[in-house]
XYZ file of C-alpha atoms in Angstrom:
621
model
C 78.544 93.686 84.312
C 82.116 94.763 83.161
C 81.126 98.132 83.400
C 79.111 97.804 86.759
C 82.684 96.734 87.781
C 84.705 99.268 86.344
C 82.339 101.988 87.676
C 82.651 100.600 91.502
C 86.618 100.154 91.383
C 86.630 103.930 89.778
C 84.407 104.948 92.955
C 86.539 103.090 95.115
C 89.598 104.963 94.114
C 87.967 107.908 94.608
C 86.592 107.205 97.973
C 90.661 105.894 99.066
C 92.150 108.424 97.393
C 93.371 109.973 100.855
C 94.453 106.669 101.480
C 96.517 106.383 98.462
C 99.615 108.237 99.143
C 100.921 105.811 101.316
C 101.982 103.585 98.154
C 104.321 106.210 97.579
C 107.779 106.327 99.686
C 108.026 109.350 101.553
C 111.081 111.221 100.440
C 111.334 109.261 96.935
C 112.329 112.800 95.641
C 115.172 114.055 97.984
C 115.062 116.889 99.869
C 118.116 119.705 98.782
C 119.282 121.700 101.941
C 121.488 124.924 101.800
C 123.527 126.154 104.526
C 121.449 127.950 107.094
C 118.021 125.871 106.015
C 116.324 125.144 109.025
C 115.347 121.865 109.973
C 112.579 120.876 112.452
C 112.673 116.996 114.797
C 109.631 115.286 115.016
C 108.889 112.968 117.034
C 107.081 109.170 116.912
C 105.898 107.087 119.605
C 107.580 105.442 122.530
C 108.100 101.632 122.190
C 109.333 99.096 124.414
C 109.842 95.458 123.078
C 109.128 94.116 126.495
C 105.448 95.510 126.909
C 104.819 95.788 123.306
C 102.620 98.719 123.991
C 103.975 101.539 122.273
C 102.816 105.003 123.792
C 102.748 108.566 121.824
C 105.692 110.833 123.004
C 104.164 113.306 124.823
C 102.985 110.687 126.907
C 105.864 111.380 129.486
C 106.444 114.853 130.468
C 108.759 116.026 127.982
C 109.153 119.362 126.350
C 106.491 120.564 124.843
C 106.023 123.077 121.557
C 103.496 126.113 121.691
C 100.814 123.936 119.676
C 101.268 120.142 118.827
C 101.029 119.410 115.207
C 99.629 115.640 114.144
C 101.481 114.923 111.039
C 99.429 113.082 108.293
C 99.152 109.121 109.021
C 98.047 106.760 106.849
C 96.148 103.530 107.330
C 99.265 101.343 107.978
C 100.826 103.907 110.440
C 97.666 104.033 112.748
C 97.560 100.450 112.931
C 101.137 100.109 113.739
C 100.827 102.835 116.942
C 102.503 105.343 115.351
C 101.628 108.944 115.966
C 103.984 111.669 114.296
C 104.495 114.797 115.970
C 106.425 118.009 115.832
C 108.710 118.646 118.437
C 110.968 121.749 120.128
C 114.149 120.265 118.488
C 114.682 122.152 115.845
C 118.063 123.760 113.950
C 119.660 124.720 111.112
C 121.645 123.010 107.995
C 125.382 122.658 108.789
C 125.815 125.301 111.246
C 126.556 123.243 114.842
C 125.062 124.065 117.683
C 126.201 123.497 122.066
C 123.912 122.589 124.357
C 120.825 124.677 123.550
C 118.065 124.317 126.241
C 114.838 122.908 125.232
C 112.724 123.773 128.298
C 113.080 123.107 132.161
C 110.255 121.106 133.692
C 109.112 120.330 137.431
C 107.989 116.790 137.685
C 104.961 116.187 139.918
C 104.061 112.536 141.263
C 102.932 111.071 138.140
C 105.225 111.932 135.944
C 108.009 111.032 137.959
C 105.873 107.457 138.011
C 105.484 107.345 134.479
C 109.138 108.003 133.894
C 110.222 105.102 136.306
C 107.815 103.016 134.440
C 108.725 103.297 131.498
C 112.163 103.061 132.462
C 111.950 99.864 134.252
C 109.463 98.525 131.311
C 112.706 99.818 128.343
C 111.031 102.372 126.483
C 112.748 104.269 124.006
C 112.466 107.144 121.938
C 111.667 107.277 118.374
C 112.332 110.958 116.575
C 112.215 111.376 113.041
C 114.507 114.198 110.542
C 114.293 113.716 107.197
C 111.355 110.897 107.517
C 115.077 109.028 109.094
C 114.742 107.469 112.196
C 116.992 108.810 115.006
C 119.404 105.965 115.869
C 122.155 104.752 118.986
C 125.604 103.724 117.515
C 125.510 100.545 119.437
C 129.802 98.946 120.001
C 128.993 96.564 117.267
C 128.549 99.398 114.818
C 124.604 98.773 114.286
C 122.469 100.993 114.442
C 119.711 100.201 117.585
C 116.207 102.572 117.151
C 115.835 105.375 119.242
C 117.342 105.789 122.402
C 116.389 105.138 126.140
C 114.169 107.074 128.013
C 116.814 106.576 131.053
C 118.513 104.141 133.331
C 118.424 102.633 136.903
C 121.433 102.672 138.862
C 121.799 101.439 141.987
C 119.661 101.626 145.341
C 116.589 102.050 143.164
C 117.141 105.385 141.620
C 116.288 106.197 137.976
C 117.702 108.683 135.778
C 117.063 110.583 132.997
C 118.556 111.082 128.896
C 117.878 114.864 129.538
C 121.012 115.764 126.885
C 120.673 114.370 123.309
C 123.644 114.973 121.563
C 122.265 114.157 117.626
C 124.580 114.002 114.643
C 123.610 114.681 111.332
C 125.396 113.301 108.383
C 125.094 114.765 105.309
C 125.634 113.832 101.410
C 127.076 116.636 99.809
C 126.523 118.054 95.665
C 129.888 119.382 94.699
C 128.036 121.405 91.920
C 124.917 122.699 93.572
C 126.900 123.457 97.196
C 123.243 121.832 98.621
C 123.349 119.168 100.801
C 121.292 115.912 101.864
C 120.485 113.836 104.962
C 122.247 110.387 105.082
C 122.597 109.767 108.736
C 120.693 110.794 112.151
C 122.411 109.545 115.310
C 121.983 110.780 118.938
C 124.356 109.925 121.926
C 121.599 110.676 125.154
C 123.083 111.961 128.003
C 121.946 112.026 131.438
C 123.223 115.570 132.849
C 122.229 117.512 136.468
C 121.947 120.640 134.999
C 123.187 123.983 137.093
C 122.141 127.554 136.199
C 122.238 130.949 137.884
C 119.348 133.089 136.182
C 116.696 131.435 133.856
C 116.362 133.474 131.067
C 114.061 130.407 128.910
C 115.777 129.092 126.133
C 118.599 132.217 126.567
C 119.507 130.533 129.850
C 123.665 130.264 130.394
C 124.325 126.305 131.904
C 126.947 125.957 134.041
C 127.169 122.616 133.230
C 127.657 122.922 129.528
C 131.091 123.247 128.558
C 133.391 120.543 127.560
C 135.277 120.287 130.579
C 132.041 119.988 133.257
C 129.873 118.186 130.628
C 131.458 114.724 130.833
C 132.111 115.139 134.358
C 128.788 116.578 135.976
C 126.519 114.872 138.055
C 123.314 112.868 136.343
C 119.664 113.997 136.582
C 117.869 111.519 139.138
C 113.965 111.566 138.483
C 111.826 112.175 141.543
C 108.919 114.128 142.287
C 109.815 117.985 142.664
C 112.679 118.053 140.808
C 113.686 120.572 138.108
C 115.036 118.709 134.906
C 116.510 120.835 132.588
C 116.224 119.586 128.789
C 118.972 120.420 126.357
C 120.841 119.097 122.973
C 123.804 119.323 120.434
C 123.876 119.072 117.472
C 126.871 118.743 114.910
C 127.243 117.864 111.132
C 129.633 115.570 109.437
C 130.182 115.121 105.855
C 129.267 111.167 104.467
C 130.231 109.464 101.319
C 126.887 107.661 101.453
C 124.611 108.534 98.645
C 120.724 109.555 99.296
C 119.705 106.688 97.273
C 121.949 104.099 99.687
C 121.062 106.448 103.179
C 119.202 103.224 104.298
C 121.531 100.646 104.127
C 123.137 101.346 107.466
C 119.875 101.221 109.323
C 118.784 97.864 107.628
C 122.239 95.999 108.915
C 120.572 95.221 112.312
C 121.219 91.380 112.034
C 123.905 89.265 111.244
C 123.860 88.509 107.402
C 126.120 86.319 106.905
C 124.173 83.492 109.360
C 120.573 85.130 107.482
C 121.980 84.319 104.266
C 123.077 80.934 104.888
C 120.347 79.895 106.560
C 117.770 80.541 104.125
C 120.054 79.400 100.708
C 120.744 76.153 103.431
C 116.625 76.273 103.576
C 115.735 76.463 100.226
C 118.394 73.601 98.772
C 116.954 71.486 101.208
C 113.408 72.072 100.489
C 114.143 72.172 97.027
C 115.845 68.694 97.020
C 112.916 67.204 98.857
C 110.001 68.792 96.277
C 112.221 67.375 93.318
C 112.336 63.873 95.136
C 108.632 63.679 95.682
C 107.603 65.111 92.285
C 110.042 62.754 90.803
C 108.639 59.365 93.261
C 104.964 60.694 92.350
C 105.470 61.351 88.381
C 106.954 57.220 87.754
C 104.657 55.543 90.428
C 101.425 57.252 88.549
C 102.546 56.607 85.359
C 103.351 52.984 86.283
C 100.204 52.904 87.681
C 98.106 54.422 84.873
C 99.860 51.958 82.293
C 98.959 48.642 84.927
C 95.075 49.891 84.953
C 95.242 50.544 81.147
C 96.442 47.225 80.475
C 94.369 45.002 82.468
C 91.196 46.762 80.958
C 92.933 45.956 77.770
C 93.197 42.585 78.990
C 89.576 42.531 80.675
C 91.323 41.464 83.972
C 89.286 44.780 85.053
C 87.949 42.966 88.206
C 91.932 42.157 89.705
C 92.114 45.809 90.235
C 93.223 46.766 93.380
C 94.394 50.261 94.739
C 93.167 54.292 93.954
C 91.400 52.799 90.825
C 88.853 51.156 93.153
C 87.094 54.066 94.219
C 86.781 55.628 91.523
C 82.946 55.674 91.989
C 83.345 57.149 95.431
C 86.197 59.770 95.014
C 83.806 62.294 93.706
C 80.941 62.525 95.942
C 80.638 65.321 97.743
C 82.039 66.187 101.876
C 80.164 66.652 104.351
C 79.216 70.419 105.134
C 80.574 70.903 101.367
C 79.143 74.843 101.511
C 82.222 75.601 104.686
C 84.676 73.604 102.770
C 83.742 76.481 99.564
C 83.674 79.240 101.806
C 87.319 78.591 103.389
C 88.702 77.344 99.790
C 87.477 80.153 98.439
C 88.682 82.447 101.381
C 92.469 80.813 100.542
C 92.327 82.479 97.154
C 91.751 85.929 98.671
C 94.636 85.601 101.047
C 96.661 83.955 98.355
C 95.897 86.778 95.814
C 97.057 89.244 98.430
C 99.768 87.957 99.543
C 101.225 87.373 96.343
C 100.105 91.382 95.451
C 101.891 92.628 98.511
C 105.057 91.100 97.764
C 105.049 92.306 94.157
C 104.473 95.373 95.319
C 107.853 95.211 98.414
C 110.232 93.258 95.466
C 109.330 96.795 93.224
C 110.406 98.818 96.575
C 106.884 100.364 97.072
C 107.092 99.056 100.429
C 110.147 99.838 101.685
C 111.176 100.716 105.635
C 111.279 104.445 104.398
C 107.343 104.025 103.663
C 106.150 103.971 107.063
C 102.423 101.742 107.161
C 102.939 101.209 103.796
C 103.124 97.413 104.086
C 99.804 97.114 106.301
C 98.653 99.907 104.211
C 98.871 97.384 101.038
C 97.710 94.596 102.706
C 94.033 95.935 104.064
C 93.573 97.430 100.609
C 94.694 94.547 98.999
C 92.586 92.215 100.925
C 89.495 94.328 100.242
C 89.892 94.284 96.304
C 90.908 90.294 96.149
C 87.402 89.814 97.722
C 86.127 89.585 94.268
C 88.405 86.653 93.550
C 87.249 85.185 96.814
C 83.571 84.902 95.416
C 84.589 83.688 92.430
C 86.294 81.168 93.650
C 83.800 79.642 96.296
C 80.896 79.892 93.903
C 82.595 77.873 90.816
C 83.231 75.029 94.020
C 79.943 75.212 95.131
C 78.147 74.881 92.092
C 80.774 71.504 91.011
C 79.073 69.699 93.863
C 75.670 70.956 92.275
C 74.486 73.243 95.618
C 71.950 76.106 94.877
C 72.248 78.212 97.934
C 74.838 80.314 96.250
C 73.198 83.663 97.802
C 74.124 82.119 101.435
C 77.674 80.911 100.736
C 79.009 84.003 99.465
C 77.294 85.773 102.646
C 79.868 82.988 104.939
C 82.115 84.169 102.242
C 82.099 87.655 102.993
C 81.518 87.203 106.620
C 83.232 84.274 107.999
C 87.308 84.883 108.000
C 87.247 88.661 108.729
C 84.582 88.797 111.349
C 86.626 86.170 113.102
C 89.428 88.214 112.646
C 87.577 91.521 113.721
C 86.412 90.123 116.997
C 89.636 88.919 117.714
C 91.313 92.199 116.981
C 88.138 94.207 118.400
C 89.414 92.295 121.527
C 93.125 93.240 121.640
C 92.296 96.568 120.753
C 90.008 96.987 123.969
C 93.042 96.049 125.856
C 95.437 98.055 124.474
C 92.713 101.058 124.845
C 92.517 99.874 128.735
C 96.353 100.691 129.055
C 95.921 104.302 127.450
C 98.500 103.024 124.548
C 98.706 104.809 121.228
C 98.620 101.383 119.554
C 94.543 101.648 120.174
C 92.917 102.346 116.949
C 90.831 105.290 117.156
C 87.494 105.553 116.514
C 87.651 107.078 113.005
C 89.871 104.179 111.517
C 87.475 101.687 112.803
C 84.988 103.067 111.317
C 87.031 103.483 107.789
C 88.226 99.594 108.677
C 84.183 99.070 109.152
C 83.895 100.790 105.801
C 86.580 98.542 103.875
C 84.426 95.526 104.865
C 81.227 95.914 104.475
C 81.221 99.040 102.000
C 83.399 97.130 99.224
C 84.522 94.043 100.263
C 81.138 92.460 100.700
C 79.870 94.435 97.465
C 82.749 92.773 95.300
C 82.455 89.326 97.430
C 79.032 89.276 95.857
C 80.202 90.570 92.328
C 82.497 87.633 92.005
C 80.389 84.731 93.216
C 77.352 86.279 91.045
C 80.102 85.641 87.736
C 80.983 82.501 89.313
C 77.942 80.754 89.550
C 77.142 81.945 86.145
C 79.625 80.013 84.504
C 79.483 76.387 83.431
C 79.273 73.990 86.153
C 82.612 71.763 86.606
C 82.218 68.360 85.388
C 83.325 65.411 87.131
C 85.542 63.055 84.857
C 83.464 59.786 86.656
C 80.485 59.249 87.863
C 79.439 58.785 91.486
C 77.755 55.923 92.464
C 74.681 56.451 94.460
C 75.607 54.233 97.004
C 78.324 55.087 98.934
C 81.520 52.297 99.171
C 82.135 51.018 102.383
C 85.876 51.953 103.987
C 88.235 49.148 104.633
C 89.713 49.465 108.506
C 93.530 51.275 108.146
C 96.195 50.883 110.081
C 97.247 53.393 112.955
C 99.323 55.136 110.450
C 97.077 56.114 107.709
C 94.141 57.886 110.204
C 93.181 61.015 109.398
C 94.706 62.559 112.815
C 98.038 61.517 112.436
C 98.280 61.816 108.486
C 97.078 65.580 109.235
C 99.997 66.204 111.771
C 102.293 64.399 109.484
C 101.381 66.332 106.436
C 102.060 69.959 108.306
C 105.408 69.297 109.051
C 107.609 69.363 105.973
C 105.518 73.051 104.462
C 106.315 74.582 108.340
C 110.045 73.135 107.582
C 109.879 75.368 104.346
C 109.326 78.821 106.576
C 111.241 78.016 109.699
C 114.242 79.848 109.110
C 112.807 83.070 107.546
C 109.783 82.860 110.355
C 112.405 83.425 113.258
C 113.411 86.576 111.041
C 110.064 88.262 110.604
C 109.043 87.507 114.514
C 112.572 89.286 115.499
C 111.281 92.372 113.014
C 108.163 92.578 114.264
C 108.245 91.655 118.278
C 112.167 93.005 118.357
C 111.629 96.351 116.920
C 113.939 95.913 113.879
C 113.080 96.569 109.873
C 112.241 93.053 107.942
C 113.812 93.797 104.016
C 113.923 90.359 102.967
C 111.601 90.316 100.541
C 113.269 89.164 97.705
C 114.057 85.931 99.942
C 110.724 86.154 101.109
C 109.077 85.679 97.675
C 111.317 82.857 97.134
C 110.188 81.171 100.040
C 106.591 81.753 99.373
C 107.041 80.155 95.793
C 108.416 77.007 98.154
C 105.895 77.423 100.535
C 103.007 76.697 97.965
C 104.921 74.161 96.281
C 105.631 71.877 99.139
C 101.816 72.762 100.581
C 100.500 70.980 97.096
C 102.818 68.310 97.123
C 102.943 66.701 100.460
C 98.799 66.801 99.936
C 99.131 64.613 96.842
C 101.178 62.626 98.236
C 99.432 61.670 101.050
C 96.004 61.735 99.477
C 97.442 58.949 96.919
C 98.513 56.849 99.696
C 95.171 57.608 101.255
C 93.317 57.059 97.921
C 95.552 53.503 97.662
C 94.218 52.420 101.302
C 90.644 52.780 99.536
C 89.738 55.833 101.755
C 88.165 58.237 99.327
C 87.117 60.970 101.593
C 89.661 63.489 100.647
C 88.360 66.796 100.568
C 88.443 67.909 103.709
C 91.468 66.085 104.713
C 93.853 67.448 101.666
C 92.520 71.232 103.303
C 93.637 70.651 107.072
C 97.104 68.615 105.832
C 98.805 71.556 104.460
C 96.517 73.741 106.795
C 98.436 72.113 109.808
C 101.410 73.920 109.558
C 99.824 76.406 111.062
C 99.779 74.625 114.272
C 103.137 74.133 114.037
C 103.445 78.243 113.141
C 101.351 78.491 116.280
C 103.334 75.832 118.602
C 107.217 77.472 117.137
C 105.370 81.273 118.249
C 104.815 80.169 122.092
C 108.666 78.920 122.058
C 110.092 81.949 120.979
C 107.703 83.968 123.124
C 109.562 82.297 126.353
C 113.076 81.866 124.677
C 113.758 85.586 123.093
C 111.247 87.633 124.151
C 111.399 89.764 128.023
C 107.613 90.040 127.915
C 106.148 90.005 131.625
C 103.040 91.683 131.687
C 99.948 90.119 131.189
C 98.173 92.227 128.704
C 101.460 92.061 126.418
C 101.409 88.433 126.687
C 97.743 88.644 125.719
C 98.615 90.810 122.822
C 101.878 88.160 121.492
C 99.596 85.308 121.236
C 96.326 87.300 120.002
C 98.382 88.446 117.579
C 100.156 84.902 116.461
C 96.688 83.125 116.535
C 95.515 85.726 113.795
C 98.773 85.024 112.131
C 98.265 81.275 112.182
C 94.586 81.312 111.382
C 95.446 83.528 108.505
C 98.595 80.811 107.640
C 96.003 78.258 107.558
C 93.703 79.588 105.177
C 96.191 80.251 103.026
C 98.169 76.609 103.444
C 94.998 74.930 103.578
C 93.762 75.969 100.026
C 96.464 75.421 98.601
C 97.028 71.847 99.341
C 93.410 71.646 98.399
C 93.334 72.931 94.942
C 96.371 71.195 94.192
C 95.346 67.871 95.517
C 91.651 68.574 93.374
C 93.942 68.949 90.119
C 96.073 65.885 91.043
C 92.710 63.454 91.465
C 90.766 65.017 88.564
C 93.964 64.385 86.457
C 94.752 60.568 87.453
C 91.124 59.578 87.627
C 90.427 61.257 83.975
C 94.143 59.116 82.135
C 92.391 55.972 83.156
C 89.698 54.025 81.348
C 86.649 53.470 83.327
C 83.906 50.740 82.069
């Protein structure tokens, strides 16, 4: 069997060896430029934080090269929208350049409607030198990504960045006299262009000049007019090192109040785990020592609280086979979610490795599958179930094909508005592939090893007629334990949650991660503790039917996750369209269902540790 397994990973890696390269940063070895080395733009897609709905560049009628070039994507990048491409802008290393001219273009109808649009909707440009984004030097001295397509001024008319003035900033090797990119900035400039003769690119502007430049009229967009497109470009020498060239671009938000917040997070989270560990750890052993002693004592029959269902606590849930399949589901997300964050602490997935984060995380999802099977089979056979064959099937099938028909759905949508965010055809299919082509295969390996193993023994034995459950009071329901239970694990996130929505719905790079890991080691701490908790105080009230209930207590949160989503949706986000505010909360609900899996099994493993290990320290007659 080991070498069954070896043999399918080493196929695997064959088959996603394409794929591979985008665990690698781009540019990890720098590039060395000499004077006169020519350098080529490309450009990325158009994005817009209001719609959501990025768009590839040559979308809009801008200038266009003799043949467009696709540069290579990996899985991450397709998924994210983006689509590389090469571009007219192009110039040399450290020799400056005046208002060159692109191309002129004529603008028809449509594209005068498409340029309004995506003016009025905030798109902005995204161009890439040096696999660095192109960047606006906003008056607080951060850098904001890309720059506008144009502007409205006043009585409704719209105009155009036809002038991109870019500066290049360069690191350079006293020794070698060869230089490296540190810095790409563009100031865009809307300019009404004036010319005698066109001669293409050879053309002589009588608006470029330093004197007429800052003073000339700006390009309006409307059908039948002639935009000329032009650029600078000039060089400037940077004391920034290659290694540090992505510092700059990662100071987006204020640090000082992200720093504080999350330290100000984690002592309080902190102090709360050590309280309830500490409460927990002298009311069990206090507990423990009472049963021991009236046994010693045979005053067995005075005793009163979790020790009274001991013959109960153990029998299995109802629809125990779903309860395997989503425990055993947690595991897989746990196991790669803890992988992908190794993996960002080492710097593999850094901002300069475009889709290498979702990269990680698909393949990563597809390989934990084995410990997903695992897992769910070594719970199934505890409660002594012999359909193993059709839970690892629910296994396989149940938390992605949700996820696929929810995504399936967006991704119709987004294919309805003719955005580049669609995924094509081809990375469906490889998606497709992922799932059912290894996934399933090592789903199946893993429960097959599972169920092999010993079955789990129970440290009492069940009675064979159930215990009847005292009525509880209004506060110890299942409902309003369950709400209860989610609060204090969403508490753990809150701060660092507003920071990853504002990197992913705001357009801005999330490098956290080190504070990220952090918080995940919280996370799964308070997720295990506030279940033990409450299942003793549930197990105290004589209520024994825990399993399910430990799951959705720290699975709550997500609702919470879900809830704190819709209220920044309508308190920082401009979204107006419907289709984007489709998107938002399609995306969020796979978020949260994905949050609850993975908070769910956790407070359920740790609350099965915590009642196997009080109910085996006591003597039972």
């Amino acid at each position: 069997m080991a070498s069954l397994l070896l043999l399918l990973l080493l196929a695997v890696s064959l088959l996603l060896l394409p794929l591979a390269h985008s665990f690698y940063l781009p540019g990890v070895v720098p590039s060395d430029f000499q004077t006169g080395d020519p350098l080529h733009v490309k450009v990325n897609k158009l994005s817009s934080t209001k719609t959501q709905l990025p768009y590839h560049y040559y979308f809009l009628n801008y200038c266009k090269p003799p043949k467009i070039i696709n540069s290579a994507e990996n899985l991450g990048e397709v998924l994210r929208g983006d689509r590389i491409e090469n571009s007219v802008y192009s110039f040399k290393m450290r020799i400056e350049q005046f208002c060159q001219v692109a191309c002129r273009v004529t603008l028809d109808a449509e594209s005068a409607r498409s340029f309004k649009e995506k003016i009025d909707d905030q798109y902005r440009v995204n161009m890439i030198l040096d696999n660095l984004p192109v960047a606006v030097l906003s008056q607080s001295q951060f850098y904001e990504h890309g720059f506008q397509v144009g502007f409205k001024g006043r009585e409704d008319e719209y105009f155009i960045n036809n002038h991109l003035s870019f500066k290049v900033k360069y690191h350079e090797d006293p020794v070698t006299d060869s230089a490296r990119i540190v810095g790409f900035e563009v100031i865009p400039i809307s300019i009404n262009h004036k010319y005698e003769n066109w001669d293409g690119n050879n053309t002589q502007l009588t608006t470029c000049n330093s004197k007429t430049q800052n003073n000339a009229a700006q390009e309006r967009i409307s059908a039948g007019e002639e935009i000329v497109f032009t650029y600078d470009v000039s060089f400037e020498s940077s004391q920034i090192k290659w290694a540090s060239r992505w510092d700059t671009y990662l100071l987006m938000n204020d640090n000082q109040i992200h720093w504080f917040s999350i330290i100000n997070s984690l002592i309080i989270v902190l102090f709360l785990s050590g309280m309830v560990a500490m409460i927990m750890m002298r009311t069990l052993y206090k507990d423990i020592a009472s049963y021991n002693q009236l046994d010693t004592q045979d005053e067995a029959f005075e005793e009163t609280g979790w020790k009274l269902v001991h013959g109960d606590v153990f029998r299995p849930p109802s629809n125990y086979s779903l309860l395997c399949v989503y425990a055993g589901t947690g595991i897989q997300v746990l196991g790669m979610t803890l992988a992908t964050m190794i993996f960002a602490l080492l710097g593999f997935l850094s901002p300069a490795n475009r889709g290498g984060l979702m990269t990680a995380m698909v393949l990563l999802w597809v390989f934990t599958g084995l410990f997903a099977g695992y897992s769910s089979a070594r719970l199934y056979k505890m409660f002594k179930g012999t359909q193993w064959k059709r839970v690892t099937l629910r296994t396989a099938f149940t938390f992605p094909a949700i996820l696929f028909t929810i995504f399936f759905v967006l991704n119709a949508l987004i294919w309805c508005e003719k955005s580049s965010g669609a995924v094509p055809f081809g990375t469906m299919f490889t998606l497709m592939f992922l799932w059912f082509g290894i996934s399933v295969p090592l789903v199946f390996i893993g429960s097959y090893l599972g169920f092999r193993k010993p079955a789990i023994e129970d440290p009492i034995k069940t009675n064979k007629i159930p215990r009847q459950i005292p009525l509880r009071a209004w506060y110890t329901k299942p409902i309003f334990c369950i709400l209860i239970g989610g609060i204090l694990p969403f508490g753990a996130v809150f701060i660092e949650l507003f920071f990853m929505l504002t990197s992913i719905w705001l357009n801005q790079f999330y490098y956290m991660f080190g504070f990220l890991f952090i918080v995940f080691v919280i996370l799964i701490i308070t997720c295990a503790e506030i279940t033990i908790v409450l299942c003793y105080f549930q197990l105290c009230s004589e209520d024994y039917n825990w399993w399910w209930r430990s799951y959705l207590t720290a699975g709550s949160s997500a609702l919470y996750l879900f809830l704190y989503s819709g209220f920044y949706f309508f308190t920082k986000l401009e979204i107006t369209k419907l289709v984007s505010g489709i998107l938002y909360f399609g995306y969020m609900l796979i978020g949260s269902y994905t949050f609850f899996v993975l908070t769910g099994s956790t407070g359920f493993y740790g609350c099965l540790w915590f009642v196997r290990k009080i109910y085996s320290s006591v003597k039972i007659d």
